[in-house]
Protein backbone atom coordinates (compact mmCIF):
# COMPACT_ATOMS: atom_id res chain seq x y z
CA UNK A 1 0.00 0.00 0.00
CA UNK A 2 1.02 3.60 -0.53
CA UNK A 3 -0.44 5.06 2.65
CA UNK A 4 1.30 8.35 3.41
CA UNK A 5 0.71 8.65 7.14
CA UNK A 6 4.34 8.06 8.07
CA UNK A 7 7.64 6.43 7.18
CA UNK A 8 8.31 2.91 8.49
CA UNK A 9 9.82 3.25 11.95
CA UNK A 10 12.26 0.42 11.38
CA UNK A 11 13.82 2.48 8.59
CA UNK A 12 13.83 5.76 10.52
CA UNK A 13 16.17 5.00 13.42
CA UNK A 14 16.51 8.62 14.42
CA UNK A 15 12.82 9.42 14.68
CA UNK A 16 11.30 9.67 18.13
CA UNK A 17 9.40 6.41 18.37
CA UNK A 18 7.28 7.48 21.29
CA UNK A 19 6.21 10.70 19.62
CA UNK A 20 5.03 9.20 16.33
CA UNK A 21 4.68 11.18 13.07
CA UNK A 22 4.01 14.88 13.37
CA UNK A 23 0.63 14.48 11.67
CA UNK A 24 -0.57 11.44 13.62
CA UNK A 25 -4.34 11.36 13.95
CA UNK A 26 -4.77 13.88 11.16
CA UNK A 27 -5.42 12.95 7.51
CA UNK A 28 -2.44 13.68 5.30
CA UNK A 29 -4.72 15.70 3.03
CA UNK A 30 -4.84 18.36 5.74
CA UNK A 31 -1.13 19.00 5.25
CA UNK A 32 -1.67 21.69 2.64
CA UNK A 33 0.88 22.14 -0.13
CA UNK A 34 2.62 25.49 -0.23
CA UNK A 35 1.68 27.99 -2.91
CA UNK A 36 4.43 29.29 -5.21
CA UNK A 37 4.47 32.70 -3.49
CA UNK A 38 4.90 30.95 -0.13
CA UNK A 39 7.81 28.88 -1.48
CA UNK A 40 9.48 32.07 -2.73
CA UNK A 41 8.88 33.85 0.58
CA UNK A 42 10.32 30.99 2.59
CA UNK A 43 13.31 30.57 0.33
CA UNK A 44 14.07 34.30 0.46
CA UNK A 45 13.86 34.27 4.26
CA UNK A 46 16.32 31.37 4.53
CA UNK A 47 18.69 33.02 2.06
CA UNK A 48 18.62 36.34 3.92
CA UNK A 49 19.24 34.54 7.21
CA UNK A 50 22.27 32.81 5.68
CA UNK A 51 20.89 29.48 6.91
CA UNK A 52 22.51 27.32 4.27
CA UNK A 53 21.65 23.91 5.73
CA UNK A 54 17.96 24.76 6.05
CA UNK A 55 17.95 26.31 2.59
CA UNK A 56 19.33 23.09 1.07
CA UNK A 57 16.90 20.98 3.11
CA UNK A 58 13.95 23.12 2.00
CA UNK A 59 15.02 23.24 -1.66
CA UNK A 60 15.54 19.49 -1.80
CA UNK A 61 12.24 18.81 -0.03
CA UNK A 62 10.45 20.74 -2.78
CA UNK A 63 12.44 19.28 -5.70
CA UNK A 64 12.69 15.68 -4.54
CA UNK A 65 9.11 15.20 -3.30
CA UNK A 66 10.54 12.60 -0.91
CA UNK A 67 9.04 11.43 2.36
CA UNK A 68 10.78 12.93 5.37
CA UNK A 69 12.60 9.73 6.33
CA UNK A 70 14.15 9.49 2.86
CA UNK A 71 14.99 13.18 2.66
CA UNK A 72 16.95 13.33 5.93
CA UNK A 73 18.88 10.16 4.99
CA UNK A 74 20.21 11.54 1.70
CA UNK A 75 23.94 11.11 1.34
CA UNK A 76 26.38 13.40 -0.40
CA UNK A 77 27.05 10.61 -2.90
CA UNK A 78 23.35 10.58 -3.84
CA UNK A 79 23.58 14.17 -5.07
CA UNK A 80 27.18 14.84 -6.02
CA UNK A 81 30.33 13.40 -7.52
CA UNK A 82 33.34 15.34 -6.33
CA UNK A 83 32.40 19.00 -6.72
CA UNK A 84 29.77 18.33 -9.39
CA UNK A 85 26.13 18.25 -8.26
CA UNK A 86 23.82 16.05 -10.32
CA UNK A 87 20.77 17.49 -12.05
CA UNK A 88 18.91 14.23 -11.38
CA UNK A 89 19.12 11.71 -8.56
CA UNK A 90 17.64 8.34 -7.60
CA UNK A 91 17.08 6.76 -4.19
CA UNK A 92 15.42 3.66 -2.80
CA UNK A 93 12.34 4.59 -0.77
CA UNK A 94 12.35 3.27 2.79
CA UNK A 95 8.60 2.67 2.84
CA UNK A 96 8.27 0.70 -0.41
CA UNK A 97 11.85 -0.36 -1.21
CA UNK A 98 11.16 0.93 -4.71
CA UNK A 99 13.47 3.38 -6.53
CA UNK A 100 12.28 6.90 -7.25
CA UNK A 101 14.01 9.55 -9.33
CA UNK A 102 13.83 13.29 -8.95
CA UNK A 103 15.15 16.43 -10.58
CA UNK A 104 17.51 18.86 -8.88
CA UNK A 105 16.84 22.40 -10.06
CA UNK A 106 19.60 24.91 -10.76
CA UNK A 107 18.92 26.92 -7.61
CA UNK A 108 19.01 23.78 -5.51
CA UNK A 109 22.26 22.65 -7.13
CA UNK A 110 23.83 26.02 -6.35
CA UNK A 111 22.83 25.83 -2.69
CA UNK A 112 24.11 22.24 -2.42
CA UNK A 113 27.46 23.23 -3.98
CA UNK A 114 27.93 25.89 -1.30
CA UNK A 115 26.75 23.59 1.49
CA UNK A 116 29.22 20.84 0.59
CA UNK A 117 32.09 23.15 1.55
CA UNK A 118 30.47 24.55 4.70
CA UNK A 119 32.35 23.85 7.97
CA UNK A 120 29.26 22.09 9.37
CA UNK A 121 29.61 19.31 6.82
CA UNK A 122 32.95 18.11 8.26
CA UNK A 123 33.38 15.91 5.19
CA UNK A 124 30.57 13.63 6.41
CA UNK A 125 28.70 11.09 4.34
CA UNK A 126 25.22 12.47 5.04
CA UNK A 127 23.98 15.63 3.39
CA UNK A 128 22.27 16.76 6.59
CA UNK A 129 24.54 15.68 9.46
CA UNK A 130 23.10 15.88 12.96
CA UNK A 131 24.29 18.65 15.23
CA UNK A 132 23.77 16.32 18.17
CA UNK A 133 25.39 13.05 19.23
CA UNK A 134 22.42 10.70 18.99
CA UNK A 135 22.71 9.94 15.30
CA UNK A 136 24.56 10.62 12.06
CA UNK A 137 21.90 12.78 10.39
CA UNK A 138 18.99 15.08 11.13
CA UNK A 139 16.03 13.10 12.46
CA UNK A 140 12.52 13.11 11.06
CA UNK A 141 11.33 14.73 14.28
CA UNK A 142 13.86 17.55 13.87
CA UNK A 143 12.80 17.98 10.25
CA UNK A 144 9.13 18.21 11.26
CA UNK A 145 9.99 20.85 13.85
CA UNK A 146 11.92 22.85 11.25
CA UNK A 147 8.96 22.78 8.87
CA UNK A 148 6.70 24.14 11.60
CA UNK A 149 9.22 26.92 12.29
CA UNK A 150 9.52 27.76 8.60
CA UNK A 151 5.81 28.10 7.90
CA UNK A 152 5.28 30.06 11.12
CA UNK A 153 8.01 32.49 10.05
CA UNK A 154 6.01 33.51 6.96
CA UNK A 155 2.76 33.88 8.87
CA UNK A 156 1.14 30.51 8.19
CA UNK A 157 -0.68 28.45 10.80
CA UNK A 158 1.64 25.48 11.48
CA UNK A 159 -1.34 23.27 12.41
CA UNK A 160 -2.25 23.11 8.72
CA UNK A 161 1.21 22.25 7.44
CA UNK A 162 3.79 19.50 7.93
CA UNK A 163 6.53 17.62 6.16
CA UNK A 164 4.01 16.21 3.67
CA UNK A 165 3.22 19.80 2.68
CA UNK A 166 6.67 20.05 1.14
CA UNK A 167 6.36 16.60 -0.45
CA UNK A 168 3.07 17.64 -2.04
CA UNK A 169 3.99 21.19 -3.10
CA UNK A 170 5.65 20.60 -6.47
CA UNK A 171 3.52 17.53 -7.20
CA UNK A 172 0.36 19.61 -6.75
CA UNK A 173 1.67 22.30 -9.10
CA UNK A 174 2.61 19.72 -11.74
CA UNK A 175 -0.86 18.22 -11.56
CA UNK A 176 -2.59 21.61 -11.73
CA UNK A 177 -0.57 22.65 -14.78
CA UNK A 178 -0.66 19.35 -16.69
CA UNK A 179 -3.45 17.17 -15.29
CA UNK A 180 -1.01 14.27 -15.76
CA UNK A 181 -1.64 11.94 -12.83
CA UNK A 182 0.67 9.27 -14.21
CA UNK A 183 3.61 11.70 -14.21
CA UNK A 184 2.85 12.74 -10.63
CA UNK A 185 2.49 9.08 -9.61
CA UNK A 186 5.99 8.33 -10.92
CA UNK A 187 7.48 11.41 -9.26
CA UNK A 188 5.96 10.56 -5.88
CA UNK A 189 7.01 6.92 -6.18
CA UNK A 190 3.48 5.55 -5.76
CA UNK A 191 2.83 2.05 -7.07
CA UNK A 192 -0.83 2.79 -7.83
CA UNK A 193 -2.39 5.87 -9.39
CA UNK A 194 -5.30 5.56 -6.91
CA UNK A 195 -2.84 6.44 -4.16
CA UNK A 196 -1.81 9.55 -6.07
CA UNK A 197 -5.44 10.58 -6.51
CA UNK A 198 -6.04 10.28 -2.77
CA UNK A 199 -2.77 11.97 -1.89
CA UNK A 200 -3.41 15.01 -4.05
CA UNK A 201 -7.05 15.16 -2.99
CA UNK A 202 -8.20 15.08 -6.60
CA UNK A 203 -11.93 15.74 -6.84
CA UNK A 204 -14.46 15.68 -9.66
CA UNK A 205 -14.25 19.48 -9.82
CA UNK A 206 -10.52 19.18 -10.60
CA UNK A 207 -11.21 16.72 -13.38
CA UNK A 208 -13.94 18.92 -14.86
CA UNK A 209 -11.71 22.00 -14.73
CA UNK A 210 -9.06 20.14 -16.72
CA UNK A 211 -11.64 18.86 -19.20
CA UNK A 212 -13.02 22.36 -19.78
CA UNK A 213 -9.60 23.53 -20.98
CA UNK A 214 -9.54 20.90 -23.74
CA UNK A 215 -11.27 21.57 -27.05
CA UNK A 216 -11.53 19.01 -29.82
Short mmCIF file of N, CA and C in Angstrom, two decimals, residues 83-201:
data_model
loop_
_atom_site.label_atom_id
_atom_site.label_comp_id
_atom_site.label_asym_id
_atom_site.label_seq_id
_atom_site.Cartn_x
_atom_site.Cartn_y
_atom_site.Cartn_z
N UNK A 83 32.99 17.66 -6.89
CA UNK A 83 32.40 19.00 -6.72
C UNK A 83 31.22 19.22 -7.66
N UNK A 84 30.87 18.21 -8.43
CA UNK A 84 29.77 18.33 -9.39
C UNK A 84 28.47 17.80 -8.79
N UNK A 85 27.44 18.64 -8.79
CA UNK A 85 26.13 18.25 -8.26
C UNK A 85 25.25 17.78 -9.42
N UNK A 86 24.63 16.63 -9.25
CA UNK A 86 23.82 16.05 -10.32
C UNK A 86 22.53 16.85 -10.54
N UNK A 87 22.05 16.84 -11.79
CA UNK A 87 20.77 17.49 -12.05
C UNK A 87 19.60 16.52 -11.90
N UNK A 88 19.92 15.23 -11.71
CA UNK A 88 18.91 14.23 -11.38
C UNK A 88 19.51 13.25 -10.37
N UNK A 89 18.65 12.67 -9.56
CA UNK A 89 19.12 11.71 -8.56
C UNK A 89 18.09 10.60 -8.41
N UNK A 90 18.53 9.49 -7.82
CA UNK A 90 17.64 8.34 -7.60
C UNK A 90 17.95 7.74 -6.24
N UNK A 91 16.91 7.41 -5.49
CA UNK A 91 17.08 6.76 -4.19
C UNK A 91 16.07 5.63 -4.05
N UNK A 92 16.36 4.72 -3.14
CA UNK A 92 15.42 3.66 -2.80
C UNK A 92 14.56 4.14 -1.63
N UNK A 93 13.25 4.12 -1.82
CA UNK A 93 12.34 4.59 -0.77
C UNK A 93 12.30 3.60 0.40
N UNK A 94 12.38 4.13 1.60
CA UNK A 94 12.35 3.27 2.79
C UNK A 94 11.01 2.55 2.93
N UNK A 95 9.92 3.22 2.61
CA UNK A 95 8.60 2.67 2.84
C UNK A 95 8.28 1.52 1.89
N UNK A 96 8.67 1.67 0.62
CA UNK A 96 8.27 0.70 -0.41
C UNK A 96 9.42 -0.14 -0.94
N UNK A 97 10.66 0.28 -0.64
CA UNK A 97 11.85 -0.36 -1.21
C UNK A 97 11.87 -0.29 -2.73
N UNK A 98 11.18 0.70 -3.27
CA UNK A 98 11.16 0.93 -4.71
C UNK A 98 11.98 2.18 -5.03
N UNK A 99 12.69 2.19 -6.17
CA UNK A 99 13.47 3.38 -6.53
C UNK A 99 12.56 4.51 -6.99
N UNK A 100 12.98 5.73 -6.75
CA UNK A 100 12.28 6.90 -7.25
C UNK A 100 13.33 7.91 -7.69
N UNK A 101 13.08 8.55 -8.81
CA UNK A 101 14.01 9.55 -9.33
C UNK A 101 13.43 10.94 -9.13
N UNK A 102 14.30 11.92 -9.06
CA UNK A 102 13.83 13.29 -8.95
C UNK A 102 14.83 14.23 -9.59
N UNK A 103 14.32 15.40 -9.97
CA UNK A 103 15.15 16.43 -10.58
C UNK A 103 15.73 17.32 -9.49
N UNK A 104 16.87 17.91 -9.80
CA UNK A 104 17.51 18.86 -8.88
C UNK A 104 17.66 20.16 -9.66
N UNK A 105 16.86 21.16 -9.30
CA UNK A 105 16.84 22.40 -10.06
C UNK A 105 18.14 23.18 -9.90
N UNK A 106 18.34 24.15 -10.76
CA UNK A 106 19.60 24.91 -10.76
C UNK A 106 19.82 25.61 -9.42
N UNK A 107 18.78 26.23 -8.89
CA UNK A 107 18.92 26.92 -7.61
C UNK A 107 19.29 25.97 -6.49
N UNK A 108 18.70 24.79 -6.52
CA UNK A 108 19.01 23.78 -5.51
C UNK A 108 20.44 23.29 -5.66
N UNK A 109 20.88 23.09 -6.90
CA UNK A 109 22.26 22.65 -7.13
C UNK A 109 23.25 23.69 -6.62
N UNK A 110 22.94 24.96 -6.83
CA UNK A 110 23.83 26.02 -6.35
C UNK A 110 23.94 26.00 -4.83
N UNK A 111 22.80 25.84 -4.16
CA UNK A 111 22.83 25.83 -2.69
C UNK A 111 23.56 24.59 -2.16
N UNK A 112 23.39 23.46 -2.83
CA UNK A 112 24.11 22.24 -2.42
C UNK A 112 25.61 22.43 -2.59
N UNK A 113 26.03 23.02 -3.72
CA UNK A 113 27.46 23.23 -3.98
C UNK A 113 28.10 24.04 -2.87
N UNK A 114 27.41 25.07 -2.39
CA UNK A 114 27.93 25.89 -1.30
C UNK A 114 27.94 25.11 0.01
N UNK A 115 26.89 24.34 0.24
CA UNK A 115 26.75 23.59 1.49
C UNK A 115 27.82 22.52 1.64
N UNK A 116 28.22 21.90 0.53
CA UNK A 116 29.22 20.84 0.59
C UNK A 116 30.55 21.31 1.17
N UNK A 117 30.82 22.62 1.05
CA UNK A 117 32.09 23.15 1.55
C UNK A 117 31.92 23.93 2.85
N UNK A 118 30.72 23.87 3.43
CA UNK A 118 30.47 24.55 4.70
C UNK A 118 31.16 23.80 5.83
N UNK A 119 31.67 24.51 6.85
CA UNK A 119 32.35 23.85 7.97
C UNK A 119 31.48 22.80 8.67
N UNK A 120 30.15 23.02 8.68
CA UNK A 120 29.26 22.09 9.37
C UNK A 120 29.23 20.70 8.75
N UNK A 121 29.64 20.61 7.49
CA UNK A 121 29.61 19.31 6.82
C UNK A 121 30.70 18.38 7.34
N UNK A 122 31.86 18.91 7.69
CA UNK A 122 32.95 18.11 8.26
C UNK A 122 33.33 16.92 7.38
N UNK A 123 33.05 17.01 6.08
CA UNK A 123 33.38 15.91 5.19
C UNK A 123 32.58 14.66 5.45
N UNK A 124 31.40 14.79 6.07
CA UNK A 124 30.57 13.63 6.41
C UNK A 124 29.88 13.02 5.20
N UNK A 125 29.37 11.81 5.41
CA UNK A 125 28.70 11.09 4.34
C UNK A 125 27.29 11.59 4.09
N UNK A 126 26.61 12.03 5.17
CA UNK A 126 25.22 12.47 5.04
C UNK A 126 25.14 13.94 4.67
N UNK A 127 24.15 14.26 3.85
CA UNK A 127 23.98 15.63 3.39
C UNK A 127 23.51 16.55 4.53
N UNK A 128 22.78 15.97 5.47
CA UNK A 128 22.27 16.76 6.59
C UNK A 128 22.72 16.14 7.92
N UNK A 129 24.01 16.30 8.24
CA UNK A 129 24.54 15.68 9.46
C UNK A 129 23.87 16.27 10.70
N UNK A 130 23.71 15.44 11.71
CA UNK A 130 23.10 15.88 12.96
C UNK A 130 24.05 16.79 13.72
N UNK A 131 23.49 17.77 14.38
CA UNK A 131 24.29 18.65 15.23
C UNK A 131 24.38 18.10 16.65
N UNK A 132 23.76 16.96 16.86
CA UNK A 132 23.77 16.32 18.17
C UNK A 132 24.50 14.99 18.07
N UNK A 133 24.61 14.28 19.18
CA UNK A 133 25.39 13.05 19.23
C UNK A 133 24.58 11.78 19.06
N UNK A 134 23.24 11.92 18.98
CA UNK A 134 22.42 10.70 18.99
C UNK A 134 22.29 10.01 17.64
N UNK A 135 22.81 10.60 16.59
CA UNK A 135 22.71 9.94 15.30
C UNK A 135 23.51 10.67 14.24
N UNK A 136 23.70 10.04 13.09
CA UNK A 136 24.56 10.62 12.06
C UNK A 136 23.90 11.71 11.22
N UNK A 137 22.57 11.78 11.22
CA UNK A 137 21.90 12.78 10.39
C UNK A 137 20.69 13.36 11.12
N UNK A 138 20.18 14.44 10.59
CA UNK A 138 18.99 15.08 11.13
C UNK A 138 17.86 14.05 11.22
N UNK A 139 17.11 14.07 12.29
CA UNK A 139 16.03 13.10 12.46
C UNK A 139 14.74 13.61 11.82
N UNK A 140 13.81 12.71 11.62
CA UNK A 140 12.52 13.11 11.06
C UNK A 140 11.78 14.04 12.01
N UNK A 141 11.98 13.84 13.31
CA UNK A 141 11.33 14.73 14.28
C UNK A 141 11.92 16.14 14.18
N UNK A 142 13.23 16.24 14.04
CA UNK A 142 13.86 17.55 13.87
C UNK A 142 13.37 18.22 12.60
N UNK A 143 13.27 17.44 11.52
CA UNK A 143 12.80 17.98 10.25
C UNK A 143 11.37 18.51 10.39
N UNK A 144 10.51 17.76 11.06
CA UNK A 144 9.13 18.21 11.26
C UNK A 144 9.09 19.51 12.05
N UNK A 145 9.95 19.63 13.05
CA UNK A 145 9.99 20.85 13.85
C UNK A 145 10.47 22.03 13.00
N UNK A 146 11.44 21.80 12.13
CA UNK A 146 11.92 22.85 11.25
C UNK A 146 10.82 23.34 10.32
N UNK A 147 10.05 22.39 9.77
CA UNK A 147 8.96 22.78 8.87
C UNK A 147 7.96 23.67 9.60
N UNK A 148 7.62 23.31 10.82
CA UNK A 148 6.70 24.14 11.60
C UNK A 148 7.28 25.54 11.81
N UNK A 149 8.57 25.62 12.09
CA UNK A 149 9.22 26.92 12.29
C UNK A 149 9.20 27.74 11.00
N UNK A 150 9.49 27.06 9.89
CA UNK A 150 9.52 27.76 8.60
C UNK A 150 8.18 28.38 8.25
N UNK A 151 7.12 27.58 8.32
CA UNK A 151 5.81 28.10 7.90
C UNK A 151 5.32 29.18 8.87
N UNK A 152 5.65 29.03 10.14
CA UNK A 152 5.28 30.06 11.12
C UNK A 152 5.97 31.39 10.80
N UNK A 153 7.21 31.29 10.33
CA UNK A 153 8.01 32.49 10.05
C UNK A 153 7.43 33.33 8.93
N UNK A 154 6.63 32.73 8.04
CA UNK A 154 6.01 33.51 6.96
C UNK A 154 4.52 33.72 7.21
N UNK A 155 4.12 33.53 8.48
CA UNK A 155 2.76 33.88 8.87
C UNK A 155 1.70 32.82 8.63
N UNK A 156 2.11 31.58 8.38
CA UNK A 156 1.14 30.51 8.19
C UNK A 156 0.87 29.78 9.50
N UNK A 157 -0.31 29.22 9.61
CA UNK A 157 -0.68 28.45 10.80
C UNK A 157 -0.03 27.07 10.71
N UNK A 158 0.92 26.76 11.59
CA UNK A 158 1.64 25.48 11.48
C UNK A 158 0.75 24.26 11.66
N UNK A 159 -0.45 24.42 12.23
CA UNK A 159 -1.34 23.27 12.41
C UNK A 159 -1.85 22.73 11.07
N UNK A 160 -1.78 23.55 10.03
CA UNK A 160 -2.25 23.11 8.72
C UNK A 160 -1.16 22.61 7.80
N UNK A 161 0.08 22.61 8.29
CA UNK A 161 1.21 22.25 7.44
C UNK A 161 2.13 21.26 8.15
N UNK A 162 2.85 20.47 7.37
CA UNK A 162 3.79 19.50 7.93
C UNK A 162 4.77 19.09 6.86
N UNK A 163 5.52 18.05 7.12
CA UNK A 163 6.53 17.62 6.16
C UNK A 163 5.90 17.17 4.84
N UNK A 164 4.68 16.62 4.91
CA UNK A 164 4.01 16.21 3.67
C UNK A 164 3.60 17.42 2.83
N UNK A 165 3.51 18.59 3.45
CA UNK A 165 3.22 19.80 2.68
C UNK A 165 4.30 20.02 1.64
N UNK A 166 5.56 19.84 2.06
CA UNK A 166 6.67 20.05 1.14
C UNK A 166 6.72 18.94 0.10
N UNK A 167 6.40 17.71 0.50
CA UNK A 167 6.36 16.60 -0.45
C UNK A 167 5.29 16.85 -1.52
N UNK A 168 4.20 17.45 -1.13
CA UNK A 168 3.07 17.64 -2.04
C UNK A 168 3.18 18.89 -2.90
N UNK A 169 4.01 19.86 -2.47
CA UNK A 169 3.99 21.19 -3.10
C UNK A 169 4.23 21.15 -4.61
N UNK A 170 5.34 20.60 -5.04
CA UNK A 170 5.65 20.60 -6.47
C UNK A 170 4.75 19.63 -7.22
N UNK A 171 4.41 18.51 -6.57
CA UNK A 171 3.52 17.53 -7.20
C UNK A 171 2.16 18.16 -7.50
N UNK A 172 1.66 18.96 -6.55
CA UNK A 172 0.36 19.61 -6.75
C UNK A 172 0.43 20.60 -7.90
N UNK A 173 1.53 21.34 -8.01
CA UNK A 173 1.67 22.30 -9.10
C UNK A 173 1.77 21.60 -10.45
N UNK A 174 2.49 20.49 -10.49
CA UNK A 174 2.61 19.72 -11.74
C UNK A 174 1.25 19.22 -12.18
N UNK A 175 0.46 18.72 -11.21
CA UNK A 175 -0.86 18.22 -11.56
C UNK A 175 -1.77 19.36 -12.04
N UNK A 176 -1.72 20.49 -11.34
CA UNK A 176 -2.59 21.61 -11.73
C UNK A 176 -2.27 22.12 -13.12
N UNK A 177 -0.98 22.09 -13.49
CA UNK A 177 -0.57 22.65 -14.78
C UNK A 177 -0.71 21.66 -15.92
N UNK A 178 -0.65 20.35 -15.61
CA UNK A 178 -0.66 19.35 -16.69
C UNK A 178 -1.85 18.40 -16.64
N UNK A 179 -2.39 18.17 -15.44
CA UNK A 179 -3.45 17.17 -15.29
C UNK A 179 -2.95 15.75 -15.47
N UNK A 180 -1.62 15.57 -15.48
CA UNK A 180 -1.01 14.27 -15.76
C UNK A 180 -0.78 13.51 -14.46
N UNK A 181 -1.75 12.70 -14.07
CA UNK A 181 -1.64 11.94 -12.83
C UNK A 181 -0.55 10.89 -12.90
N UNK A 182 -0.35 10.30 -14.06
CA UNK A 182 0.67 9.27 -14.21
C UNK A 182 2.06 9.85 -13.94
N UNK A 183 2.32 11.06 -14.45
CA UNK A 183 3.61 11.70 -14.21
C UNK A 183 3.80 11.95 -12.72
N UNK A 184 2.75 12.45 -12.06
CA UNK A 184 2.85 12.74 -10.63
C UNK A 184 3.03 11.44 -9.84
N UNK A 185 2.35 10.39 -10.26
CA UNK A 185 2.49 9.08 -9.61
C UNK A 185 3.94 8.63 -9.63
N UNK A 186 4.59 8.74 -10.79
CA UNK A 186 5.99 8.33 -10.92
C UNK A 186 6.90 9.20 -10.06
N UNK A 187 6.64 10.49 -10.03
CA UNK A 187 7.48 11.41 -9.26
C UNK A 187 7.35 11.20 -7.76
N UNK A 188 6.17 10.82 -7.31
CA UNK A 188 5.96 10.56 -5.88
C UNK A 188 6.37 9.14 -5.48
N UNK A 189 6.61 8.29 -6.48
CA UNK A 189 7.01 6.92 -6.18
C UNK A 189 5.87 6.03 -5.73
N UNK A 190 4.63 6.38 -6.11
CA UNK A 190 3.48 5.55 -5.76
C UNK A 190 3.39 4.37 -6.72
N UNK A 191 2.99 3.22 -6.21
CA UNK A 191 2.83 2.05 -7.07
C UNK A 191 1.49 2.05 -7.79
N UNK A 192 0.51 2.76 -7.23
CA UNK A 192 -0.83 2.79 -7.83
C UNK A 192 -1.28 4.24 -7.99
N UNK A 193 -1.92 4.51 -9.14
CA UNK A 193 -2.39 5.87 -9.39
C UNK A 193 -3.50 6.25 -8.42
N UNK A 194 -4.25 5.27 -7.90
CA UNK A 194 -5.30 5.56 -6.91
C UNK A 194 -4.70 6.24 -5.69
N UNK A 195 -3.50 5.82 -5.30
CA UNK A 195 -2.84 6.44 -4.16
C UNK A 195 -2.52 7.90 -4.44
N UNK A 196 -2.12 8.18 -5.68
CA UNK A 196 -1.81 9.55 -6.07
C UNK A 196 -3.06 10.41 -6.05
N UNK A 197 -4.17 9.86 -6.53
CA UNK A 197 -5.44 10.58 -6.51
C UNK A 197 -5.81 10.97 -5.09
N UNK A 198 -5.70 10.00 -4.17
CA UNK A 198 -6.04 10.28 -2.77
C UNK A 198 -5.06 11.28 -2.16
N UNK A 199 -3.80 11.13 -2.49
CA UNK A 199 -2.77 11.97 -1.89
C UNK A 199 -2.92 13.43 -2.31
N UNK A 200 -3.25 13.65 -3.57
CA UNK A 200 -3.41 15.01 -4.05
C UNK A 200 -4.79 15.57 -3.71
N UNK A 201 -5.70 14.70 -3.28
CA UNK A 201 -7.05 15.16 -2.99
C UNK A 201 -7.80 15.54 -4.25
#
